[in-house]
Coordinates of C-alpha atoms in Angstrom, one line a residue:
M1 CA 51.8 -48.1 23.5
M2 CA 54.9 -49.9 22.2
E3 CA 55.2 -50.6 18.5
S4 CA 55.4 -54.1 17.1
K5 CA 58.6 -55.3 15.3
I6 CA 56.5 -56.7 12.5
R7 CA 56.9 -54.1 9.8
D8 CA 54.1 -53.2 7.4
Y9 CA 56.2 -53.1 4.2
K10 CA 53.1 -52.6 2.1
N11 CA 52.1 -49.5 4.0
E12 CA 55.7 -48.2 4.0
L13 CA 55.7 -48.3 0.2
Q14 CA 52.3 -46.7 0.0
Q15 CA 53.6 -44.0 2.2
Y16 CA 56.6 -43.4 -0.1
L17 CA 54.1 -43.0 -2.9
L18 CA 52.0 -40.5 -1.0
E19 CA 55.1 -38.4 -0.1
L20 CA 56.1 -38.3 -3.8
K21 CA 52.7 -36.8 -4.8
P22 CA 53.3 -33.2 -3.7
I23 CA 56.8 -33.2 -5.3
Y24 CA 55.2 -34.3 -8.7
E25 CA 52.4 -31.8 -8.3
R26 CA 54.8 -28.9 -7.6
Q27 CA 56.5 -29.7 -10.8
Q28 CA 53.2 -29.9 -12.7
L29 CA 53.8 -33.6 -13.3
Q30 CA 50.4 -34.9 -12.2
E31 CA 50.0 -37.2 -15.2
R32 CA 53.4 -38.9 -14.5
Y33 CA 52.4 -39.3 -10.9
A34 CA 49.0 -40.8 -11.9
E35 CA 50.8 -43.4 -14.0
L36 CA 53.2 -44.2 -11.2
E37 CA 50.4 -44.5 -8.7
K38 CA 48.4 -46.9 -10.9
E39 CA 51.5 -49.1 -11.5
I40 CA 52.4 -49.2 -7.8
T41 CA 48.9 -49.8 -6.6
A42 CA 48.5 -52.8 -9.0
Q43 CA 51.7 -54.3 -7.6
L44 CA 50.8 -53.8 -4.0
E45 CA 47.4 -55.4 -4.5
K46 CA 49.2 -58.6 -5.1
Y47 CA 50.6 -58.6 -1.7
Q48 CA 48.4 -59.3 1.3
P49 CA 50.5 -61.4 3.8
S50 CA 48.6 -63.4 6.4
L51 CA 49.7 -65.2 9.6
M52 CA 47.8 -68.2 10.9
F53 CA 47.7 -68.9 14.7
Y54 CA 47.3 -72.7 14.9
G55 CA 47.9 -75.3 17.7
I56 CA 46.4 -77.0 20.6
Y57 CA 43.4 -75.8 22.6
N58 CA 43.9 -73.2 25.3
A59 CA 47.7 -72.9 24.6
G60 CA 47.4 -69.1 24.3
K61 CA 46.8 -68.4 20.6
S62 CA 44.4 -65.6 21.4
S63 CA 46.7 -64.2 24.1
L64 CA 49.5 -64.2 21.6
L65 CA 47.4 -62.2 19.1
N66 CA 46.6 -59.7 21.9
A67 CA 50.4 -59.4 22.7
I68 CA 51.2 -58.6 19.0
F69 CA 48.3 -56.1 18.7
A70 CA 49.1 -54.7 22.2
E71 CA 45.3 -54.6 22.5
A72 CA 42.7 -57.1 23.8
I73 CA 41.1 -57.9 20.5
A74 CA 40.7 -61.7 21.0
P75 CA 38.8 -63.2 23.9
V76 CA 41.0 -65.3 26.3
G77 CA 40.2 -67.6 29.3
D78 CA 40.9 -70.9 30.9
I79 CA 38.1 -72.4 28.9
P80 CA 38.7 -72.6 25.2
T81 CA 37.1 -69.5 23.6
T82 CA 37.8 -69.9 19.9
S83 CA 35.5 -72.2 18.0
E84 CA 35.5 -70.3 14.6
I85 CA 38.0 -68.9 12.2
T86 CA 38.5 -65.2 13.1
A87 CA 40.4 -62.8 10.9
Y88 CA 42.0 -59.6 12.1
K89 CA 43.4 -56.8 10.0
W90 CA 46.5 -55.4 11.5
N91 CA 49.4 -53.3 10.2
G92 CA 48.9 -54.5 6.6
Y93 CA 48.6 -58.2 7.6
D94 CA 45.7 -60.6 8.0
L95 CA 46.0 -62.4 11.4
I96 CA 43.9 -65.6 11.6
D97 CA 42.9 -67.1 14.9
T98 CA 41.8 -70.8 14.7
P99 CA 40.3 -73.3 17.1
G100 CA 42.6 -75.9 18.7
I101 CA 43.4 -79.2 16.9
N102 CA 42.8 -81.3 19.9
G103 CA 39.2 -80.3 20.3
P104 CA 36.0 -81.2 18.5
E105 CA 36.3 -82.8 15.1
R106 CA 34.5 -79.9 13.5
D107 CA 36.9 -77.4 14.9
Y108 CA 39.9 -79.5 13.8
K109 CA 38.7 -79.8 10.2
L110 CA 37.9 -76.1 10.2
S111 CA 41.4 -75.1 11.3
K112 CA 43.1 -77.6 9.0
S113 CA 41.4 -76.2 6.0
E114 CA 43.0 -72.8 6.6
L115 CA 46.6 -74.0 6.4
V116 CA 47.0 -73.7 2.6
K117 CA 45.7 -70.1 2.6
H118 CA 48.3 -68.3 4.7
D119 CA 51.9 -67.3 4.4
V120 CA 53.3 -68.1 7.9
I121 CA 52.0 -70.6 10.4
L122 CA 52.5 -70.1 14.1
F123 CA 51.9 -73.4 15.9
V124 CA 51.3 -72.6 19.5
I125 CA 51.8 -75.0 22.4
D126 CA 51.9 -74.3 26.2
D127 CA 53.9 -75.3 29.2
S128 CA 51.6 -78.3 30.0
D129 CA 52.3 -81.8 28.7
S130 CA 49.6 -81.4 26.0
F131 CA 52.3 -81.0 23.3
D132 CA 53.7 -84.4 24.0
N133 CA 51.5 -86.5 21.7
K134 CA 51.7 -87.8 18.2
L135 CA 48.9 -85.6 16.8
V136 CA 51.0 -82.4 17.5
A137 CA 54.0 -84.0 15.8
E138 CA 51.9 -85.1 12.8
E139 CA 50.3 -81.7 12.3
I140 CA 53.7 -80.0 12.5
T141 CA 55.1 -82.5 10.0
Q142 CA 52.2 -81.9 7.6
I143 CA 52.8 -78.1 7.7
M144 CA 56.4 -78.7 6.8
L145 CA 55.5 -81.1 4.0
A146 CA 53.3 -78.3 2.5
G147 CA 56.3 -76.0 2.4
K148 CA 54.8 -73.5 4.8
P149 CA 57.2 -71.3 6.9
L150 CA 56.6 -72.6 10.4
I151 CA 57.3 -71.2 13.9
V152 CA 56.6 -73.4 16.9
V153 CA 55.8 -71.1 19.8
L154 CA 56.0 -72.4 23.3
N155 CA 53.8 -70.1 25.4
N156 CA 55.1 -70.1 29.0
K157 CA 51.7 -69.3 30.3
Q158 CA 52.4 -70.0 34.0
A159 CA 55.9 -68.7 33.8
S160 CA 56.8 -72.0 35.3
L161 CA 59.4 -73.1 32.8
D162 CA 63.1 -72.5 33.5
S163 CA 65.7 -72.8 30.8
E164 CA 66.3 -76.5 31.6
R165 CA 62.7 -77.4 31.4
I166 CA 62.4 -75.4 28.2
Q167 CA 65.2 -77.4 26.7
Q168 CA 63.6 -80.6 27.7
V169 CA 60.3 -79.6 26.0
R170 CA 62.2 -78.6 22.9
S171 CA 64.1 -81.8 22.7
K172 CA 61.1 -84.0 23.3
L173 CA 59.1 -82.1 20.7
Y174 CA 61.9 -82.4 18.2
A175 CA 62.1 -86.2 18.8
N176 CA 58.4 -86.6 18.2
I177 CA 58.6 -84.5 15.0
Q178 CA 61.6 -86.4 13.8
S179 CA 59.9 -89.7 14.3
V180 CA 56.9 -88.7 12.2
A181 CA 59.0 -87.0 9.6
T182 CA 61.1 -90.2 9.1
E183 CA 57.9 -92.1 8.5
Q184 CA 57.0 -89.4 5.9
Q185 CA 60.5 -89.5 4.4
L186 CA 61.1 -85.8 5.3
D187 CA 64.7 -84.9 6.0
E188 CA 66.4 -81.9 7.5
V189 CA 63.6 -81.4 10.0
D190 CA 65.6 -78.9 12.1
K191 CA 65.8 -76.5 9.1
R192 CA 62.1 -76.6 8.4
Y193 CA 60.8 -74.9 11.5
S194 CA 61.8 -72.4 14.1
F195 CA 61.3 -72.7 17.8
I196 CA 60.8 -69.9 20.3
T197 CA 59.5 -69.5 23.9
V198 CA 57.4 -66.5 24.8
N199 CA 55.1 -65.4 27.6
A200 CA 52.1 -63.9 25.8
L201 CA 50.4 -62.4 28.8
S202 CA 53.6 -60.6 30.0
G203 CA 54.2 -59.4 26.5
Y204 CA 50.6 -57.9 26.3
N205 CA 50.9 -56.3 29.7
G206 CA 54.3 -54.9 29.0
K207 CA 53.2 -53.3 25.7
A208 CA 49.9 -52.0 27.1
N209 CA 51.6 -50.4 30.0
E210 CA 54.8 -49.2 28.3
K211 CA 57.1 -51.5 30.3
A212 CA 60.0 -52.2 28.1
L213 CA 61.7 -54.6 30.4
L214 CA 58.6 -56.8 30.8
V215 CA 58.2 -56.9 27.0
E216 CA 61.9 -57.8 26.5
R217 CA 61.7 -60.7 29.0
S218 CA 58.5 -61.9 27.4
H219 CA 60.4 -62.4 24.0
V220 CA 57.2 -61.4 22.1
Q221 CA 59.2 -58.9 20.0
D222 CA 61.7 -61.7 19.2
L223 CA 58.8 -63.6 17.9
E224 CA 57.8 -60.6 15.8
R225 CA 61.3 -60.4 14.3
L226 CA 61.2 -64.1 13.5
I227 CA 57.8 -63.7 11.8
L228 CA 59.3 -60.9 9.6
Q229 CA 62.1 -63.2 8.7
K230 CA 59.7 -66.0 7.7
L231 CA 57.7 -63.6 5.5
K232 CA 60.9 -62.6 3.6
E233 CA 61.5 -66.3 2.9
Q234 CA 58.1 -66.5 1.3
A235 CA 57.4 -65.6 -2.4
G236 CA 54.6 -63.4 -1.1
A237 CA 57.1 -61.0 0.5
R238 CA 59.2 -61.0 -2.6
L239 CA 56.2 -59.7 -4.5
L240 CA 57.1 -56.3 -3.1
L241 CA 60.5 -56.3 -4.8
P242 CA 59.1 -55.1 -8.2
T243 CA 57.3 -52.3 -6.4
V244 CA 60.6 -51.2 -4.8
D245 CA 62.3 -51.4 -8.1
I246 CA 59.7 -49.2 -9.9
L247 CA 60.2 -46.5 -7.3
I248 CA 64.0 -46.7 -7.4
Q249 CA 63.9 -46.4 -11.2
R250 CA 61.5 -43.5 -11.3
I251 CA 63.0 -41.3 -8.6
P252 CA 66.2 -40.4 -10.5
S253 CA 64.3 -39.0 -13.5
L254 CA 62.3 -36.8 -11.0
Q255 CA 65.6 -35.7 -9.4
R256 CA 66.9 -34.6 -12.8
S257 CA 63.7 -32.6 -13.5
L258 CA 64.1 -30.8 -10.2
Q259 CA 67.8 -30.1 -10.7
Q260 CA 67.1 -28.5 -14.1
Q261 CA 64.7 -26.0 -12.3
F262 CA 67.2 -25.1 -9.6
S263 CA 67.7 -21.3 -10.0
S264 CA 71.0 -20.5 -8.3
E265 CA 72.0 -18.3 -11.3
E266 CA 68.6 -16.5 -11.2
E267 CA 69.1 -15.9 -7.5
K268 CA 72.6 -14.5 -8.0
K269 CA 71.4 -12.1 -10.7
L270 CA 68.6 -10.8 -8.5
L271 CA 71.1 -10.1 -5.8
E272 CA 73.3 -8.3 -8.2
L273 CA 70.3 -6.3 -9.5
I274 CA 69.5 -5.1 -5.9
Q275 CA 73.1 -4.1 -5.4
D276 CA 73.2 -2.1 -8.7
I277 CA 70.0 -0.3 -7.8
Y278 CA 71.4 0.8 -4.4
E279 CA 74.7 1.8 -6.1
K280 CA 72.7 4.1 -8.5
K281 CA 70.8 5.5 -5.5
N282 CA 74.0 6.3 -3.6
T283 CA 75.6 8.0 -6.6
F284 CA 72.4 9.9 -7.2
V285 CA 72.3 11.2 -3.6
Q286 CA 75.9 12.1 -3.5
T287 CA 75.7 14.1 -6.8
L288 CA 72.5 15.8 -5.8
Q289 CA 73.9 16.7 -2.4
L290 CA 76.8 18.5 -4.1
Q291 CA 74.4 20.4 -6.4
I292 CA 72.2 21.4 -3.5
K293 CA 75.2 22.7 -1.5
Q294 CA 76.2 24.8 -4.4
E295 CA 72.8 26.3 -4.7
F296 CA 72.8 27.4 -1.1
Q297 CA 76.4 28.7 -1.3
Q298 CA 75.4 30.8 -4.4
A299 CA 72.2 32.0 -2.7
F300 CA 73.9 33.4 0.4
Q301 CA 75.4 36.7 -0.9
P302 CA 72.3 37.9 -2.8
L303 CA 70.1 37.2 0.3
Y304 CA 72.6 38.9 2.5
Q305 CA 72.6 42.0 0.3
L306 CA 68.8 42.1 0.4
A307 CA 68.6 41.6 4.1
S308 CA 71.3 44.2 4.8
N309 CA 69.5 46.7 2.6
G310 CA 66.3 46.1 4.6
Q311 CA 64.6 44.6 1.6
E312 CA 62.1 41.7 1.6
I313 CA 63.7 38.3 0.9
D314 CA 60.6 36.2 0.4
S315 CA 60.8 36.4 -3.3
A316 CA 64.5 35.3 -3.3
V317 CA 63.7 32.4 -0.9
K318 CA 60.9 31.2 -3.2
Q319 CA 63.2 31.4 -6.2
L320 CA 65.8 29.3 -4.2
H321 CA 63.0 26.9 -3.3
Q322 CA 61.9 26.6 -6.9
R323 CA 65.5 26.0 -8.2
I324 CA 66.1 23.3 -5.6
N325 CA 62.7 21.7 -6.3
D326 CA 63.4 21.7 -10.1
K327 CA 66.8 20.3 -9.6
V328 CA 65.6 17.4 -7.4
N329 CA 62.7 16.6 -9.7
Q330 CA 65.0 16.7 -12.7
E331 CA 67.7 14.5 -11.3
L332 CA 65.2 12.1 -9.6
E333 CA 63.3 11.6 -12.8
A334 CA 66.6 10.9 -14.6
V335 CA 67.8 8.3 -12.2
L336 CA 64.4 6.6 -12.0
S337 CA 64.2 6.4 -15.7
D338 CA 67.7 4.8 -15.7
V339 CA 66.6 2.3 -13.0
T340 CA 63.4 1.5 -14.9
G341 CA 65.4 0.8 -18.0
D342 CA 67.7 -1.6 -16.1
L343 CA 64.6 -3.4 -14.7
E344 CA 63.0 -3.7 -18.1
R345 CA 66.1 -5.1 -19.6
F346 CA 66.7 -7.5 -16.7
Y347 CA 63.1 -8.9 -16.8
E348 CA 63.2 -9.2 -20.6
K349 CA 66.2 -11.5 -20.3
L350 CA 64.3 -13.6 -17.8
T351 CA 61.6 -14.3 -20.3
V352 CA 64.2 -16.4 -22.3
A353 CA 64.8 -18.7 -19.2
E354 CA 62.3 -21.5 -19.1
G355 CA 60.8 -22.3 -15.7
S356 CA 61.4 -18.9 -14.2
I357 CA 58.7 -18.2 -11.6
I358 CA 58.9 -14.5 -11.9
L359 CA 58.1 -14.1 -15.6
N360 CA 55.3 -11.8 -16.7
R361 CA 55.9 -9.4 -13.8
P362 CA 56.1 -6.0 -15.6
A363 CA 58.9 -3.7 -14.6
D364 CA 56.6 -0.7 -14.4
R365 CA 55.2 -2.2 -11.2
F366 CA 58.4 -0.9 -9.5
I367 CA 57.8 2.8 -10.1
S368 CA 54.3 4.1 -10.1
A369 CA 53.3 7.5 -11.4
Q370 CA 57.0 8.3 -11.9
Q371 CA 56.5 11.3 -14.2
T372 CA 53.9 13.1 -12.1
N373 CA 54.7 12.2 -8.6
A374 CA 58.1 10.7 -8.1
L375 CA 58.0 10.4 -4.3
E376 CA 54.4 9.4 -3.8
G377 CA 53.6 5.9 -2.5
A378 CA 51.0 3.5 -4.0
G379 CA 48.6 0.9 -2.8
D380 CA 47.8 0.5 0.8
K381 CA 51.1 2.1 1.9
Q382 CA 51.2 5.4 3.7
P383 CA 51.3 8.1 0.9
Q384 CA 54.7 9.8 0.8
P385 CA 55.2 13.5 0.2
T386 CA 56.0 14.8 -3.3
V387 CA 59.3 16.5 -4.0
D388 CA 57.5 19.9 -3.9
K389 CA 56.1 19.2 -0.5
I390 CA 59.4 17.8 0.8
I391 CA 61.5 20.8 -0.2
T392 CA 58.8 23.3 0.8
T393 CA 58.5 21.7 4.3
A394 CA 62.3 21.7 4.7
I395 CA 62.6 25.4 3.7
E396 CA 59.7 26.5 5.8
K397 CA 61.3 25.0 8.8
T398 CA 64.4 27.1 8.5
V399 CA 63.9 30.0 6.1
V400 CA 64.4 33.6 7.3
T401 CA 60.7 34.2 8.0
S402 CA 59.1 37.6 8.2
L403 CA 59.3 37.5 12.0
A404 CA 63.1 36.8 11.8
K405 CA 63.6 39.3 9.1
E406 CA 61.7 42.0 11.1
T407 CA 63.9 41.2 14.1
L408 CA 67.0 41.7 12.1
L409 CA 65.8 44.9 10.5
K410 CA 64.8 46.2 13.9
T411 CA 68.4 45.5 15.1
V412 CA 69.7 47.4 12.2
E413 CA 67.3 50.3 12.7
T414 CA 68.2 50.5 16.4
G415 CA 71.9 50.4 15.7
T416 CA 71.8 53.0 13.0
K417 CA 69.3 55.4 14.6
G418 CA 71.9 57.4 16.6
L419 CA 74.3 57.5 13.7
I420 CA 71.8 59.1 11.4
K421 CA 70.9 61.9 13.9
T422 CA 74.5 63.0 14.5
T423 CA 76.1 65.9 12.6
V424 CA 78.9 63.6 11.5
G425 CA 76.4 61.1 10.3
K426 CA 74.6 63.6 8.3
T427 CA 77.8 64.9 6.9
V428 CA 78.8 61.4 5.9
M429 CA 75.5 60.7 4.2
K430 CA 75.6 64.1 2.5
Q431 CA 79.1 63.7 1.2
L432 CA 78.4 60.1 0.1
G433 CA 75.0 61.0 -1.4
L434 CA 73.1 58.3 0.7
K435 CA 69.8 58.2 2.4
S436 CA 70.8 55.3 4.7
L437 CA 74.1 54.1 6.1
V438 CA 72.9 50.4 6.3
P439 CA 74.0 49.2 2.8
V440 CA 77.5 50.6 3.0
I441 CA 78.6 50.3 6.6
A442 CA 80.8 47.3 6.2
P443 CA 82.7 48.3 3.0
V444 CA 83.2 52.1 3.9
L445 CA 84.4 51.9 7.5
P446 CA 87.9 53.4 6.7
V447 CA 86.2 56.1 4.7
I448 CA 83.9 56.9 7.6
E449 CA 86.8 57.3 10.0
V450 CA 88.5 59.8 7.6
I451 CA 85.3 61.7 7.1
V452 CA 84.6 61.9 10.8
L453 CA 88.0 63.3 11.5
F454 CA 87.7 65.8 8.6
S455 CA 84.3 67.0 9.9
V456 CA 85.6 67.5 13.4
L457 CA 88.6 69.6 12.0
K458 CA 86.2 71.7 10.0
D459 CA 84.1 72.5 13.0
I460 CA 87.3 73.5 15.0
V461 CA 88.5 75.8 12.2
S462 CA 85.0 77.4 12.0
L463 CA 85.0 78.1 15.7
F464 CA 88.3 79.7 15.6
Q465 CA 87.3 82.0 12.8
N466 CA 83.9 83.1 14.2
Q467 CA 84.4 83.3 18.0
G468 CA 88.1 83.8 18.6
S469 CA 90.6 81.5 20.2
N470 CA 90.5 82.0 23.9
D471 CA 91.3 79.0 26.1
E472 CA 87.8 78.3 27.2
Q473 CA 86.6 78.1 23.6
K474 CA 89.5 75.8 22.8
R475 CA 88.5 73.5 25.6
E476 CA 84.9 73.5 24.4
M477 CA 86.0 72.6 20.9
E478 CA 88.2 69.8 22.2
Y479 CA 85.4 68.4 24.3
R480 CA 83.0 68.6 21.4
A481 CA 85.5 66.9 19.1
Q482 CA 86.1 64.2 21.5
E483 CA 82.4 63.6 22.2
A484 CA 81.6 63.6 18.6
N485 CA 84.4 61.1 18.0
R486 CA 83.1 58.9 20.8
Q487 CA 79.6 58.9 19.5
Q488 CA 80.8 58.1 16.1
Q489 CA 82.8 55.2 17.4
E490 CA 79.9 53.8 19.4
A491 CA 77.5 54.2 16.4
L492 CA 80.0 52.5 14.1
A493 CA 80.5 49.6 16.5
S494 CA 76.7 49.2 16.8
R495 CA 76.3 49.2 13.1
I496 CA 79.1 46.7 12.6
N497 CA 77.6 44.4 15.2
A498 CA 74.2 44.7 13.5
M499 CA 75.6 43.7 10.2
Q500 CA 77.6 40.8 11.7
E501 CA 74.4 39.6 13.3
I502 CA 72.5 39.7 10.0
R503 CA 75.3 37.8 8.3
M504 CA 75.5 35.2 11.1
Q505 CA 71.8 34.6 11.4
L506 CA 71.4 34.3 7.6
Q507 CA 74.3 31.8 7.5
I508 CA 72.8 29.8 10.3
Q509 CA 69.3 29.8 8.8
L510 CA 70.6 28.8 5.4
Q511 CA 72.7 26.0 7.0
K512 CA 69.7 24.7 8.8
M513 CA 67.7 24.9 5.6
E514 CA 70.4 23.0 3.7
E515 CA 70.7 20.3 6.3
N516 CA 66.9 19.7 6.4
V517 CA 66.6 19.7 2.6
L518 CA 69.5 17.2 2.3
T519 CA 68.2 15.0 5.1
T520 CA 64.7 15.0 3.6
I521 CA 66.1 14.2 0.2
Q522 CA 68.2 11.4 1.6
Q523 CA 65.2 9.9 3.5
G524 CA 62.8 10.3 0.6
T525 CA 65.2 8.8 -1.9
Q526 CA 65.9 5.9 0.4
T527 CA 62.1 5.3 0.7
I528 CA 61.7 5.3 -3.1
F529 CA 64.5 2.9 -3.7
D530 CA 63.5 0.7 -0.8
N531 CA 60.1 0.4 -2.4
I532 CA 61.7 -0.5 -5.8
V533 CA 64.1 -3.0 -4.2
A534 CA 61.2 -4.5 -2.1
E535 CA 59.6 -5.6 -5.4
V536 CA 62.9 -7.2 -6.5
K537 CA 63.3 -8.8 -3.1
A538 CA 59.8 -10.2 -3.4
D539 CA 61.0 -11.9 -6.6
L540 CA 64.1 -13.0 -4.9
Q541 CA 62.1 -14.4 -2.1
L542 CA 60.1 -16.4 -4.6
V543 CA 63.2 -17.8 -6.1
E544 CA 64.8 -18.5 -2.7
Q545 CA 61.6 -20.2 -1.6
K546 CA 61.5 -22.2 -4.8
N547 CA 65.1 -23.2 -4.4
A548 CA 64.5 -24.2 -0.8
E549 CA 61.6 -26.3 -1.8
L550 CA 63.6 -27.9 -4.6
E551 CA 66.5 -28.6 -2.3
H552 CA 64.2 -30.1 0.3
S553 CA 62.6 -32.2 -2.4
L554 CA 66.0 -33.4 -3.7
N555 CA 67.1 -34.3 -0.2
Q556 CA 63.8 -36.1 0.4
L557 CA 64.2 -38.1 -2.8
Q558 CA 67.8 -39.0 -2.0
Q559 CA 66.6 -40.2 1.4
F560 CA 63.8 -42.2 -0.3
L561 CA 66.4 -43.9 -2.6
S562 CA 68.6 -44.8 0.5
N563 CA 65.6 -46.2 2.3
L564 CA 64.3 -48.1 -0.7
A565 CA 67.7 -49.6 -1.3
L566 CA 67.8 -50.8 2.4
L567 CA 64.2 -52.2 2.1
K568 CA 65.2 -54.0 -1.1
G569 CA 68.1 -55.6 0.7
Q570 CA 65.8 -56.7 3.5
L571 CA 63.2 -58.2 1.2
A572 CA 65.7 -59.9 -1.1

């Protein structure tokens, strides 16, 4: 349904008042709003504009009402249907439908008594010749003498009037009015009323059926604009000016109150705090990573010695685990204590700032159970593993387990078995005073080669002394020497390979362990600091939300001021 051009200024001002209410309430200014509401309401109660539809019988007064309403509220027909005063509430206005003046005496007196009560009079005539009589001219003149804004509406009921005929009707009506006005000594008649031609039925049909072109050709909306203009000329419309002025005067003080609460500096400080926390986290992780790497580097040689000697390494791994665990807990506790101090100092400073929405939010909410469980979550979040559990899990994934250790020792045992059984091997062990070759294979390889050669020479000399030196014996001795030397070479190669395998596997396993520990520390630390920062971000979100609301309210108030200034110009 198409809207009317007759604006409801009173309702517009009431709407501004309603839209101001949540702004006042968000600033805890309910008392100030209550005062404003009382003052505005008192002013608006003085303003109740009314339009009176007056004129000749069956000219289309009720049809014109329906066209303005865009709804069939008033009965219409060829036979006069209005015999009483009927009032309609519409868009902040009282619309009064009256009986025709050229009907029964009772109806005429009833209608005439209403003239003094209303702001604008619409005198309706139609495209018949009923307008062309002295009574119509006299009634129009009386309205002008009363100083009432007057619109003479020619309702082209049958759509039979062309522009020439309309001009004839207008001229004839003016002549009749001028004649009576001269008798009444009323001058400037042409300035005391307005004249417009409409087709009420077309206007109603066009509005009801959303046909803009039909509405435009009916000129009903032009009539509505003319009614507004007449209302502005009345003192009644100007009663709204004080209401507009009150709102225009009050809004700037509300704007200043909002601007004082705008927390751009608070928002900036929270962003800086978040950046500082993450910088501390990064420094902590980098430092801790270096310390962990050093621990693993220093642990390698002792573990290798134990493994190469065929000894258990469980105890040494546990000690490594404990050192790393202690180091992580110690450093984490220190950095969290540092961050907690920063948070406490930051929020203590905020208590000085009036209007801060994040006051009384204790810093200890950021880090729960810090001393006993630095990496454990709180509340409904999924519990996170402690430092002990994190490190233990990482080590257990990669440490040289009993199975791996047994495999390595089995390799060593297999590789050294032949060596120990040989004469040369026994000789080496005897001369070196060892029960096993495993611990010393790598560092004594040159010594072994010399001893092997010496042993073979001794056997050769002994054979010469005891059995003679025939050629067959020489060949036997040479063969035995070569075979012994070959066996020793193979045994030594096997031993060297076994020790290299132990070294390599231990290095790989320690590297994996180190990577897992560092990754787990990185992830765990990130989670801890993300949880801390999440609390700061929650505060930041509160500030951002508050600032967004303030900015929206300030923009809204500025728009109100622009609209009110425009409205004041329209009413003045």
